[in-house]
Amino acid sequence: MTVGALDQFPVGMRVLAVDDDQTCLRILQTLLHRCQYHVTTTNQAQTALELLRENKNKFDLVISDVDMPDMDGFKLLELVGLEMDLPVIMLSAHSDPKYVMKGVTHGACDYLLKPVRIEELKNIWQHVVRKGKLQKKKMKQISVSNGESSEYSDQNGVKANRKRKDQYEEEEEEEERGNENDDPTAQKKPRVVWTPELHKKFIGAVDLLGLEHAVPKKILDLMNVDKLTRENVASHLQKFRAALKKIQDDANQQANMALANSHYMRMGSLNGGFHHSIPYGSSQFHGGAATMRHYRSNGALGRRNSPAGMFQHTSSLPFSNNNGRNILQGLPISPLGELQTNNNNNNNNNNRSTGFPSFSSQQSSLMVAPNNHLVLDGNPQSSSPGFSPHFEMNTPLDEHWSNAVSSTNIPQSNVHSKPDNLEWNLLCDSASPLIDPNLDANPTSLYGNTGFGSTNAAQPDFFDLLEMKQQPVNNSGPVTDAQLLSSSHLKEGLLMGQQKQQSGFMASDAGSFDDIFNSMMTQEQSQTDFSGGDLGWLSTLGTCI
Amino acid sequence: MQRQVALIKQSLFDQGYLDEQFMELEELQDDVNPNFVEEVSALYFKDSARLINNIDQALERGSFDFNRLDSYMHQFKGSSTSIGASKVKTECTMFREYCRAGNAEGCLRTFQQLKKEHATLRKKLEHYFQLARQAGPKETARRPK
């Protein structure tokens, strides 16, 4: 028997056999040896578990009896599947279909009846291969998705990416759990990926529960996602809280745009939908992203008022973009911190009064990273607000940003005056406080231009984080990204702004934003294509242009 | 001698004491496991003796916990099937039927029968193995070690 001399596998495949019946165990062992597998036997389920836990990579396959005194075979099956993700074959003298069904529902790869024949054992290696392939596929998907974000750069691409991303997300969610355990074929197990969809649900759950009462278990229940574990939710929640805290801390420091922020925040939530599209791209926004993500979902969840409404509030906010530059100043988006530098430049470039440009650059630090002085100046320098700088905007956005950033000379003071930007960011970012603190600092950068245009492209990293492959394109790039990062609110705002850039995106969203965007748009028209494709929200904005 | 052994084995099959599974086991016997079948048989009898004991005790207690009895018997049946102990297996099945029916009387009767078959098989197999050992290497052609 054995496979043929060509392929070593399945020869040497490592099997763990568990059966309390010594006779059967002995027979099974011999049979497996005859198949040229490497066999380890134990007549206790508990011992088997210990052996498996001790070294997950020690075995390729587990064969277990159903009726065992110390532990139910199905229970063992479940545990092995969950913890180690190894293929498990059930063995039993029961031919009752009920048992077979139970085996299947508990995740068994196969169900064999005693007495086992050697012919049946000769083919069990197929389960290992199958499982390995599945793992590989998942891994590939993950890496592909990650890689995709950097390719967002044109509308078509964006759309395609989005679709792909959705598919990926779906698969991800399905496979998430599966990826948790070790792959017998020694593949790295993919981590749970928090796709925008998933994050949206998470945010929804948190919203329902209220941040104070949001405990992983409840969130998990509310989210109702298959294969998501409490642990996944817990760690995600932790990150989310950390991001929020960071934002708040930043905001507290700045306190400028506090008020503005609130306005923005609302706007942000409205835009919630936008977040989706905003490519998180830059990982920098991590913190921001988290928040933004959250916000995004908020936005999506509750688009409470039309963005326009939100903006209305802030009409006083700089969004009017007159200042353009300073708008971002207010953005305390701390997460964007990194982007700040970039953003600032960008913002400057943008000249767009709308903070967005600055956002984009700011993305990382929408919160007004000091560096960015305000991109909002709208210095046309960068043409594309796209932050690129921080974000890994691979694309031209980077150039833009750098320009923008460099050009941001918006002095801190400007920033202040431009609460718009910041505010905007703040808005986007649920953490209104963000705006404040940062506003002083580098408000401009916050806003973002980062999000817009350029960010799109740049966002990849960030989004990767979120699995948002949406990168719509550089166009709105920077802003979108930045926005997203800074906070969900911010994102929204950014997105809006970005949209505008593209073509007057924000149209629907916010009245005031419109202004901002428009200004941004004009300046950054180059930004591009905000293909909007990905920027979901951008579309919603109705392409401000 | 070998022919004698073969004959005995054949009779065991004919009489229904053993079934194909036993033959499968013999297939597994090779240089690496020269006494595989005998080893497995020994294991089986050891295990089953223990099980029989348990069942005996349970029955003597008179409590007739059918679930537990059924569970014991399931195990018994499993190993008997694995070794190819045909008649024993049949008795096991009957016993379980009685258990499910809650028929204590039936259980007791069947169990007695089962014990008898079990003992008979054991004797016969032991005899067989003895002869086989005496006859030298297995009758199935094998490379001389």
XYZ file of C-alpha atoms in Angstrom:
690
model
C 0.000 0.000 0.000
C 1.409 3.261 0.677
C 1.397 5.839 -1.709
C 4.050 5.133 -4.058
C 7.617 5.821 -3.794
C 7.267 9.171 -5.410
C 5.578 11.120 -2.764
C 6.808 10.691 0.704
C 3.617 11.942 2.162
C 1.529 10.325 3.440
C 4.275 8.075 4.502
C 5.319 9.100 7.919
C 2.174 11.023 8.573
C 1.907 11.374 12.306
C -1.231 9.967 13.751
C -2.455 10.032 17.284
C -4.770 7.147 18.032
C -7.052 7.244 21.012
C -9.171 4.332 22.157
C -9.830 2.987 25.571
C -10.172 -0.527 24.240
C -6.742 -2.058 24.244
C -7.561 -4.632 21.673
C -8.869 -2.146 19.209
C -6.036 0.205 19.915
C -3.484 -2.441 19.232
C -5.151 -3.419 16.032
C -5.464 0.164 14.960
C -1.858 0.778 15.685
C -0.797 -2.121 13.583
C -3.063 -1.116 10.783
C -1.667 2.375 10.792
C 1.836 1.079 10.861
C 1.006 -0.994 7.925
C -0.018 2.166 6.144
C 3.374 3.511 6.992
C 2.148 6.209 9.242
C 3.884 7.185 12.363
C 1.633 6.185 15.221
C 1.287 7.287 18.794
C -1.328 5.609 20.895
C -3.034 6.314 24.134
C -6.081 4.877 25.705
C -6.988 8.022 27.556
C -8.531 11.069 25.988
C -6.990 13.274 28.604
C -3.535 12.037 27.799
C -4.228 12.596 24.156
C -5.131 16.202 24.821
C -2.023 16.714 26.813
C 0.101 15.264 24.091
C -1.520 17.526 21.569
C -1.258 20.616 23.677
C 2.314 19.975 24.475
C 3.261 20.320 20.887
C 0.705 21.250 18.351
C 2.895 20.442 15.473
C 3.639 16.993 16.580
C 0.725 15.364 14.893
C -0.997 15.555 11.579
C -4.123 13.649 12.358
C -6.083 12.285 15.267
C -8.182 9.160 15.292
C -10.396 8.760 18.246
C -12.943 6.354 19.553
C -16.313 7.718 20.434
C -17.026 5.879 23.639
C -14.387 6.496 26.171
C -14.726 6.448 29.898
C -12.765 9.547 30.781
C -14.079 11.824 28.092
C -16.672 11.729 25.416
C -15.076 11.275 22.047
C -17.100 14.104 20.593
C -15.897 16.423 23.258
C -12.342 15.520 22.462
C -13.111 16.076 18.842
C -14.372 19.531 19.550
C -11.452 20.475 21.688
C -8.922 19.287 19.200
C -10.671 21.117 16.448
C -10.805 24.322 18.420
C -7.422 24.309 19.959
C -5.294 22.659 17.420
C -7.360 22.623 14.319
C -6.180 19.163 13.412
C -8.274 16.789 11.354
C -10.002 14.268 13.574
C -11.461 10.960 12.517
C -14.021 9.316 14.694
C -14.064 5.629 15.265
C -16.879 3.642 16.686
C -18.718 0.422 16.770
C -21.901 2.451 16.582
C -23.208 2.586 13.107
C -26.188 4.595 14.205
C -26.556 7.574 11.833
C -27.169 9.752 14.825
C -23.649 9.267 15.932
C -22.300 9.835 12.522
C -24.238 13.071 12.348
C -22.952 14.078 15.694
C -19.470 13.474 14.498
C -20.019 15.626 11.496
C -21.550 18.473 13.425
C -18.733 18.423 15.910
C -16.296 18.772 13.096
C -14.998 15.304 12.432
C -13.334 14.804 9.110
C -14.542 11.277 8.879
C -16.370 8.630 10.790
C -15.205 5.043 10.618
C -16.938 1.970 11.871
C -15.266 -0.772 13.765
C -13.807 -3.067 12.860
C -11.632 -0.791 10.868
C -10.266 -2.086 7.691
C -6.939 -1.197 6.353
C -8.371 0.064 3.104
C -10.161 2.755 4.986
C -7.058 3.829 6.776
C -5.041 4.016 3.658
C -6.926 7.095 2.585
C -7.162 9.072 5.743
C -4.217 11.203 4.748
C -6.515 13.040 2.373
C -7.993 14.846 5.330
C -4.683 16.269 6.275
C -4.051 17.521 2.804
C -7.463 18.989 2.546
C -7.131 20.837 5.758
C -3.756 22.067 4.770
C -5.096 23.432 1.547
C -7.823 25.211 3.321
C -5.372 26.839 5.602
C -3.192 27.834 2.748
C -6.070 29.352 1.005
C -6.966 31.366 3.991
C -3.481 32.530 4.450
C -3.302 33.474 0.891
C -6.460 35.388 1.127
C -5.196 37.266 4.009
C -1.998 38.175 2.391
C -3.696 38.997 -0.787
C -6.082 41.263 0.876
C -3.299 42.940 2.573
C -1.543 43.421 -0.595
C -4.524 44.714 -2.337
C -4.911 47.825 -0.463
C -1.795 49.146 -1.894
C -3.168 48.774 -5.238
C -6.083 50.899 -4.948
C -5.565 53.549 -7.219
C -8.041 53.774 -9.835
C -11.671 53.518 -9.851
C -11.823 50.264 -11.480
C -9.286 48.946 -9.263
C -11.111 50.299 -6.415
C -14.248 48.632 -7.310
C -12.578 45.440 -7.977
C -10.736 45.661 -4.809
C -13.783 46.363 -2.936
C -15.480 43.389 -4.282
C -12.521 41.315 -3.598
C -12.293 42.689 -0.228
C -15.840 41.854 0.482
C -15.269 38.382 -0.623
C -12.245 38.209 1.382
C -13.959 39.570 4.360
C -16.584 37.007 4.043
C -14.151 34.296 3.857
C -12.159 35.785 6.568
C -15.017 35.826 8.850
C -15.783 32.297 8.072
C -12.343 31.149 8.373
C -11.410 33.212 11.237
C -11.919 30.598 13.677
C -10.381 28.016 11.641
C -7.327 30.010 11.433
C -6.957 30.160 15.041
C -5.445 26.855 15.490
C -2.382 25.262 14.321
C -2.309 23.889 10.942
C -1.104 20.406 10.953
C 0.779 21.107 7.863
C 2.658 23.694 9.769
C 1.227 26.747 8.164
C 1.016 29.856 10.107
C -2.486 30.328 11.211
C -3.994 33.528 10.075
C -5.154 35.912 12.675
C -8.630 37.059 12.935
C -8.976 39.961 10.673
C -11.170 42.782 11.646
C -12.721 43.748 8.427
C -14.713 46.888 8.177
C -17.836 44.855 8.162
C -16.846 43.090 11.243
C -15.754 46.228 12.859
C -19.029 47.822 12.006
C -20.801 45.094 13.843
C -18.457 45.481 16.699
C -19.105 49.143 16.895
C -22.777 48.521 16.651
C -22.624 46.193 19.549
C -20.569 48.545 21.600
C -22.939 51.339 20.837
C -25.862 49.331 21.956
C -24.232 48.311 25.109
C -22.602 51.574 25.836
C -18.888 51.752 26.149
C -18.918 51.260 29.840
C -20.951 48.170 29.647
C -19.411 46.747 26.599
C -18.023 43.451 27.677
C -16.582 41.006 25.187
C -19.140 38.372 25.854
C -22.069 40.646 25.216
C -20.426 42.193 22.249
C -19.800 38.788 20.868
C -23.390 37.824 21.309
C -24.642 40.973 19.710
C -22.317 40.689 16.838
C -23.441 37.185 16.197
C -20.594 36.330 13.932
C -19.754 32.769 13.388
C -16.473 31.566 14.582
C -15.603 34.761 16.339
C -14.469 34.113 19.833
C -14.748 36.113 22.934
C -11.021 36.421 22.920
C -11.044 38.026 19.515
C -13.603 40.498 20.622
C -11.799 41.145 23.846
C -8.549 41.988 22.219
C -10.262 44.119 19.652
C -12.128 45.928 22.341
C -8.933 46.525 24.150
C -7.405 48.091 21.121
C -10.436 50.115 20.520
C -10.476 51.417 24.041
C -6.846 52.236 23.876
C -7.370 54.184 20.728
C -10.244 56.040 22.206
C -8.311 56.852 25.237
C -5.467 58.103 23.213
C -7.696 60.291 21.254
C -9.275 61.618 24.316
C -6.021 62.313 25.883
C -4.907 64.201 22.929
C -8.061 66.054 22.759
C -7.869 67.030 26.305
C -4.569 68.516 25.802
C -5.543 70.672 23.039
C -8.956 71.645 23.980
C -9.246 73.989 21.243
C -11.740 72.595 19.154
C -13.617 70.936 21.776
C -16.735 72.476 20.676
C -16.004 72.219 17.156
C -15.223 68.732 17.636
C -18.508 67.873 18.912
C -19.908 69.223 15.841
C -17.614 67.370 13.801
C -18.182 64.316 15.577
C -21.659 64.377 14.704
C -20.763 64.905 11.281
C -18.481 62.140 11.558
C -21.010 59.785 12.693
C -23.175 60.754 9.966
C -20.613 60.002 7.621
C -20.127 56.834 9.234
C -20.712 55.192 6.093
C -17.804 56.843 4.693
C -15.508 55.158 6.787
C -15.932 52.178 4.961
C -14.549 53.492 2.020
C -11.797 55.221 3.567
C -8.938 53.100 3.237
C -7.403 52.739 6.466
C -4.396 52.075 4.753
C -1.884 53.546 6.857
C -1.230 51.624 9.792
C -0.198 54.651 11.438
C -3.550 55.474 12.198
C -3.775 52.588 14.178
C -5.063 54.359 16.969
C -7.014 56.569 14.871
C -8.110 53.858 12.801
C -9.476 52.076 15.621
C -11.413 54.960 16.615
C -12.286 55.786 13.239
C -13.355 52.444 12.578
C -15.505 52.636 15.389
C -16.884 55.695 14.215
C -17.323 54.461 10.932
C -19.549 51.981 12.110
C -21.263 54.538 14.029
C -21.747 56.439 11.035
C -23.052 53.539 9.303
C -25.104 52.481 12.122
C -26.629 55.615 12.746
C -26.459 58.163 10.340
C -28.263 60.195 12.597
C -28.401 63.338 10.835
C -27.369 64.028 7.495
C -23.940 65.173 7.420
C -25.193 68.366 6.284
C -26.960 68.715 9.456
C -23.899 68.073 11.298
C -22.016 70.486 9.529
C -24.528 72.943 10.108
C -23.681 72.937 13.617
C -20.303 73.538 12.893
C -20.983 76.004 10.425
C -19.038 78.132 12.548
C -16.396 75.724 12.188
C -13.746 76.393 9.922
C -14.972 74.004 7.594
C -16.125 76.657 5.647
C -12.795 76.237 4.491
C -12.126 79.606 4.144
C -9.335 78.980 6.199
C -8.975 75.787 4.825
C -5.824 75.360 6.381
C -6.450 75.649 9.846
C -9.270 73.453 9.868
C -7.243 70.639 10.563
C -5.544 72.285 13.213
C -8.241 71.527 15.449
C -8.057 67.979 14.833
C -6.803 66.395 17.776
C -6.670 63.289 16.077
C -3.966 61.827 17.892
C -3.877 58.656 16.154
C -3.065 60.479 13.188
C -0.150 61.715 14.885
C 2.060 60.126 12.528
C 0.411 61.492 9.655
C 0.711 64.775 11.028
C 3.840 65.497 9.454
C 2.599 64.286 6.331
C -0.609 65.816 6.667
C 0.646 69.071 7.415
C 2.402 69.163 4.290
C -0.431 67.963 2.496
C -2.695 70.267 4.027
C -0.653 73.034 3.030
C -0.660 71.895 -0.333
C -4.169 71.603 -0.448
C -4.786 74.895 0.371
C -8.056 73.736 0.545
C -9.649 75.423 3.172
C -11.263 72.370 3.998
C -9.403 70.755 6.462
C -9.407 67.744 4.532
C -6.407 68.211 2.784
C -4.779 68.496 5.934
C -6.537 65.619 7.087
C -5.126 63.546 4.664
C -1.809 64.322 5.665
C -2.763 64.426 9.097
C -4.167 61.211 9.038
C -1.746 59.877 11.234
C -2.055 62.726 13.349
C -5.079 64.373 12.462
C -4.938 65.454 15.750
C -2.972 68.092 14.639
C 0.334 66.956 14.871
C 2.434 69.814 15.435
C 4.228 69.201 12.401
C 1.608 69.672 10.211
C 0.828 72.998 10.778
C -1.949 73.070 9.002
C -2.082 71.831 6.056
C -5.148 73.407 5.544
C -3.545 76.261 4.252
C -4.357 74.662 1.310
C -1.118 75.151 -0.048
C -1.394 73.785 -3.257
C 1.788 72.311 -2.763
C 0.852 69.036 -2.402
C -1.714 68.721 -4.708
C -2.888 65.702 -3.207
C -3.779 65.744 0.215
C -3.285 62.259 0.313
C -1.206 61.825 3.137
C 0.849 59.545 1.631
C 3.574 60.314 3.788
C 2.481 58.385 6.594
C 0.375 56.103 5.191
C 1.983 53.982 3.185
C 0.493 55.538 0.401
C 2.455 54.095 -2.107
C 1.122 56.176 -4.638
C 1.735 59.483 -5.831
C -0.058 60.702 -2.945
C 3.058 60.483 -1.152
C 4.417 63.030 -3.315
C 1.553 65.094 -2.706
C 1.751 64.810 0.819
C 5.195 65.502 1.099
C 4.518 68.545 -0.742
C 1.684 69.306 1.306
C 3.422 68.603 4.367
C 6.272 70.642 3.565
C 4.150 73.329 2.510
C 2.193 73.339 5.502
C 3.496 76.069 7.036
C 0.511 76.735 8.665
C 1.678 77.956 11.822
C 0.192 76.612 14.779
C -1.714 79.624 15.178
C -3.359 79.073 12.014
C -4.362 75.963 13.137
C -6.245 77.320 15.797
C -8.104 79.447 13.666
C -8.988 76.735 11.576
C -10.923 74.794 13.774
C -12.694 73.663 10.842
C -10.256 71.233 9.903
C -9.781 69.999 13.214
C -13.252 70.104 13.981
C -13.872 68.228 11.077
C -11.570 65.682 12.067
C -12.981 65.662 15.360
C -16.241 65.156 13.975
C -15.095 62.403 12.065
C -13.585 61.083 14.979
C -15.894 60.264 17.602
C -13.415 61.405 19.966
C -14.251 64.880 19.775
C -11.650 65.708 22.159
C -9.316 64.932 19.532
C -9.923 67.999 17.839
C -9.233 70.145 20.639
C -5.965 69.108 21.713
C -4.558 68.807 18.454
C -5.996 71.734 17.012
C -3.427 73.698 18.515
C -0.743 71.637 17.448
C -0.973 70.685 14.005
C -4.392 71.048 13.262
C -3.914 71.187 9.742
C -2.388 68.007 9.394
C -5.141 66.406 11.024
C -7.620 67.076 8.692
C -6.571 65.815 6.468
C -5.887 65.898 3.579
C -4.739 62.787 4.615
C -7.932 61.344 4.162
C -8.560 62.622 0.880
C -7.314 61.686 -2.213
C -3.959 60.762 -1.428
C -4.800 58.921 1.520
C -6.687 56.579 -0.335
C -3.699 55.155 -1.598
C -1.770 55.694 1.392
C -4.157 54.184 3.555
C -3.371 50.770 2.703
C -1.608 50.125 5.775
C -4.147 51.418 7.892
C -6.760 49.677 6.178
C -4.957 46.621 6.148
C -5.342 46.809 9.680
C -8.925 47.070 9.243
C -8.911 44.998 6.302
C -10.294 47.660 4.367
C -9.119 47.265 1.139
C -11.169 49.839 -0.047
C -8.634 52.251 -0.963
C -10.567 54.074 -3.368
C -7.859 55.616 -4.870
C -5.589 58.045 -4.112
C -7.758 60.717 -4.872
C -9.481 61.354 -1.960
C -6.797 59.612 -0.563
C -5.236 61.360 2.102
C -8.221 62.625 3.542
C -10.013 59.517 3.661
C -7.296 57.753 5.246
C -6.567 60.271 7.689
C -10.001 60.675 8.596
C -10.502 57.202 9.179
C -7.695 56.963 11.355
C -8.280 59.812 13.449
C -11.503 58.602 14.417
C -14.396 57.273 12.996
C -15.786 60.607 13.030
C -12.889 62.023 11.506
C -12.975 59.624 8.885
C -16.263 60.481 8.021
C -15.409 63.947 7.821
C -12.435 63.243 5.842
C -14.171 61.114 3.579
C -16.521 63.677 2.968
C -13.889 66.011 2.297
C -12.229 63.687 0.089
C -15.167 63.095 -1.818
C -15.327 66.581 -2.394
C -12.018 66.642 -3.660
C -12.831 64.264 -6.123
C -15.628 65.995 -7.281
C -17.170 67.794 -4.717
C -17.738 64.956 -2.687
C -19.259 65.905 0.265
C -22.132 67.061 -1.500
C -24.578 65.279 0.471
C -22.819 65.147 3.580
C -22.277 68.228 5.101
C -23.115 71.581 4.218
C -20.178 73.081 5.751
C -18.044 70.369 4.689
C -19.052 71.028 1.314
C -17.377 74.223 1.516
C -14.382 72.747 2.840
C -14.277 70.130 0.400
C -14.963 72.264 -2.384
C -12.112 74.297 -1.554
C -10.122 71.334 -1.140
C -11.329 69.969 -4.234
C -10.336 72.781 -6.213
C -7.007 72.709 -4.861
C -6.552 69.212 -4.908
C -8.406 68.345 -7.858
C -5.429 66.597 -8.792
C -6.028 64.334 -6.100
C -7.985 62.456 -8.171
C -9.841 60.148 -8.664
C -11.164 59.641 -5.661
C -12.498 56.801 -7.218
C -14.774 56.802 -4.669
C -15.242 53.412 -5.537
C -13.884 52.274 -2.422
C -14.706 55.146 -0.410
C -18.065 54.057 0.283
C -18.951 57.073 1.966
C -17.591 59.127 -0.676
C -20.185 57.880 -2.883
C -22.670 58.688 -0.397
C -21.434 62.084 -0.341
C -22.673 62.122 -3.670
C -19.479 63.167 -4.964
C -19.463 66.467 -3.863
C -18.047 67.689 -6.872
C 1.610 -29.983 11.313
C 0.893 -26.933 9.404
C -1.932 -28.602 7.722
C -3.388 -29.456 11.028
C -3.165 -25.909 12.083
C -4.817 -24.814 8.933
C -7.565 -27.266 9.435
C -8.250 -26.101 12.911
C -8.390 -22.587 11.793
C -10.699 -23.480 9.036
C -13.029 -25.179 11.412
C -13.110 -22.160 13.589
C -14.291 -20.184 10.664
C -16.702 -22.773 9.586
C -18.217 -23.025 12.940
C -18.645 -19.370 13.033
C -16.363 -18.673 15.852
C -14.296 -16.422 13.785
C -15.039 -14.234 10.841
C -13.235 -12.276 8.176
C -11.913 -9.815 10.614
C -9.671 -12.464 12.000
C -8.309 -12.986 8.577
C -7.624 -9.291 8.276
C -5.658 -9.495 11.432
C -3.660 -12.294 10.097
C -2.881 -10.179 7.112
C -1.351 -7.698 9.408
C 0.979 -10.179 10.865
C 4.385 -9.980 9.373
C 7.985 -9.964 10.222
C 7.615 -6.844 12.173
C 4.734 -8.333 14.098
C 5.258 -12.026 13.927
C 2.843 -12.818 16.646
C 0.462 -10.077 16.043
C -2.661 -12.110 15.995
C -1.767 -13.927 19.098
C -0.914 -10.727 20.849
C -4.133 -9.157 19.895
C -6.064 -12.194 20.972
C -4.351 -12.124 24.302
C -5.198 -8.490 24.694
C -8.736 -9.188 23.770
C -9.224 -11.902 26.253
C -7.673 -9.909 28.974
C -9.907 -6.966 28.265
C -13.002 -8.965 27.781
C -12.425 -10.928 30.935
C -12.394 -7.679 32.790
C -15.550 -6.577 31.107
C -17.279 -9.815 31.810
C -16.376 -9.421 35.390
C -17.857 -5.986 35.532
C -21.028 -7.130 33.926
C -21.227 -10.054 36.227
C -20.974 -7.851 39.219
C -23.524 -5.461 37.857
C -25.933 -8.258 37.221
C -25.366 -9.823 40.570
C -26.149 -6.599 42.266
C -29.490 -7.037 40.735
C -29.866 -3.374 40.124
C -29.967 -3.806 36.387
C -28.729 -0.499 35.352
C -29.473 -1.096 31.713
C -27.648 1.949 30.541
C -24.493 0.923 32.167
C -24.889 -2.655 31.057
C -25.482 -1.512 27.572
C -22.417 0.588 27.736
C -20.289 -2.329 28.891
C -21.666 -4.479 26.235
C -21.003 -1.906 23.635
C -17.387 -2.004 24.538
C -17.371 -5.740 24.562
C -18.935 -5.816 21.214
C -16.406 -3.392 19.868
C -13.427 -5.484 20.759
C -15.073 -8.696 19.777
C -15.784 -7.249 16.402
C -12.250 -6.096 16.024
C -10.873 -9.500 16.621
C -13.439 -11.234 14.598
C -15.055 -13.126 17.415
C -18.211 -13.784 15.561
C -20.294 -15.760 17.950
C -19.375 -13.600 20.859
C -20.389 -10.612 18.864
C -23.765 -12.075 18.181
C -24.380 -12.656 21.831
C -23.383 -9.133 22.566
C -25.914 -7.817 20.160
C -28.616 -9.901 21.696
C -27.672 -8.771 25.118
C -27.947 -5.159 24.084
C -31.331 -5.780 22.614
C -32.508 -7.120 25.902
C -31.014 -4.186 27.643
C -32.868 -1.799 25.461
C -36.021 -3.705 26.035
C -35.343 -3.595 29.715
C -35.550 -7.317 29.809
C -33.515 -8.383 32.790
C -34.277 -12.020 32.332
C -33.223 -11.896 28.736
C -30.047 -10.124 29.712
C -29.110 -12.694 32.219
C -29.734 -15.537 29.900
C -27.864 -13.986 27.060
C -25.037 -13.119 29.240
C -24.621 -16.698 30.316
C -24.553 -17.695 26.731
C -22.081 -15.033 25.964
C -19.760 -16.182 28.644
C -19.918 -19.643 27.333
C -19.104 -18.635 23.820
C -16.368 -16.471 25.041
C -14.786 -19.260 27.004
C -15.065 -21.645 24.140
C -13.460 -19.268 21.746
C -10.695 -18.615 24.094
C -9.913 -22.246 24.452
C -10.009 -22.887 20.806
C -7.839 -19.960 19.973
C -5.325 -20.820 22.550
C -5.121 -24.265 21.182
C -4.778 -22.911 17.737
C -2.012 -20.581 18.583
C -0.178 -23.233 20.388
C -0.224 -25.441 17.412
C 0.680 -22.642 15.124
C 3.706 -21.880 17.138
C 4.716 -25.427 17.112
C 4.205 -25.683 13.448
C 6.778 -23.030 12.922
C 6.494 -19.799 11.004
C 3.113 -18.918 9.750
C 1.705 -20.794 6.989
C 1.451 -17.687 4.936
C 4.574 -17.358 2.978
C 7.006 -15.039 4.573
C 10.567 -14.325 4.063
C 12.579 -16.252 6.521
C 13.836 -13.938 9.138
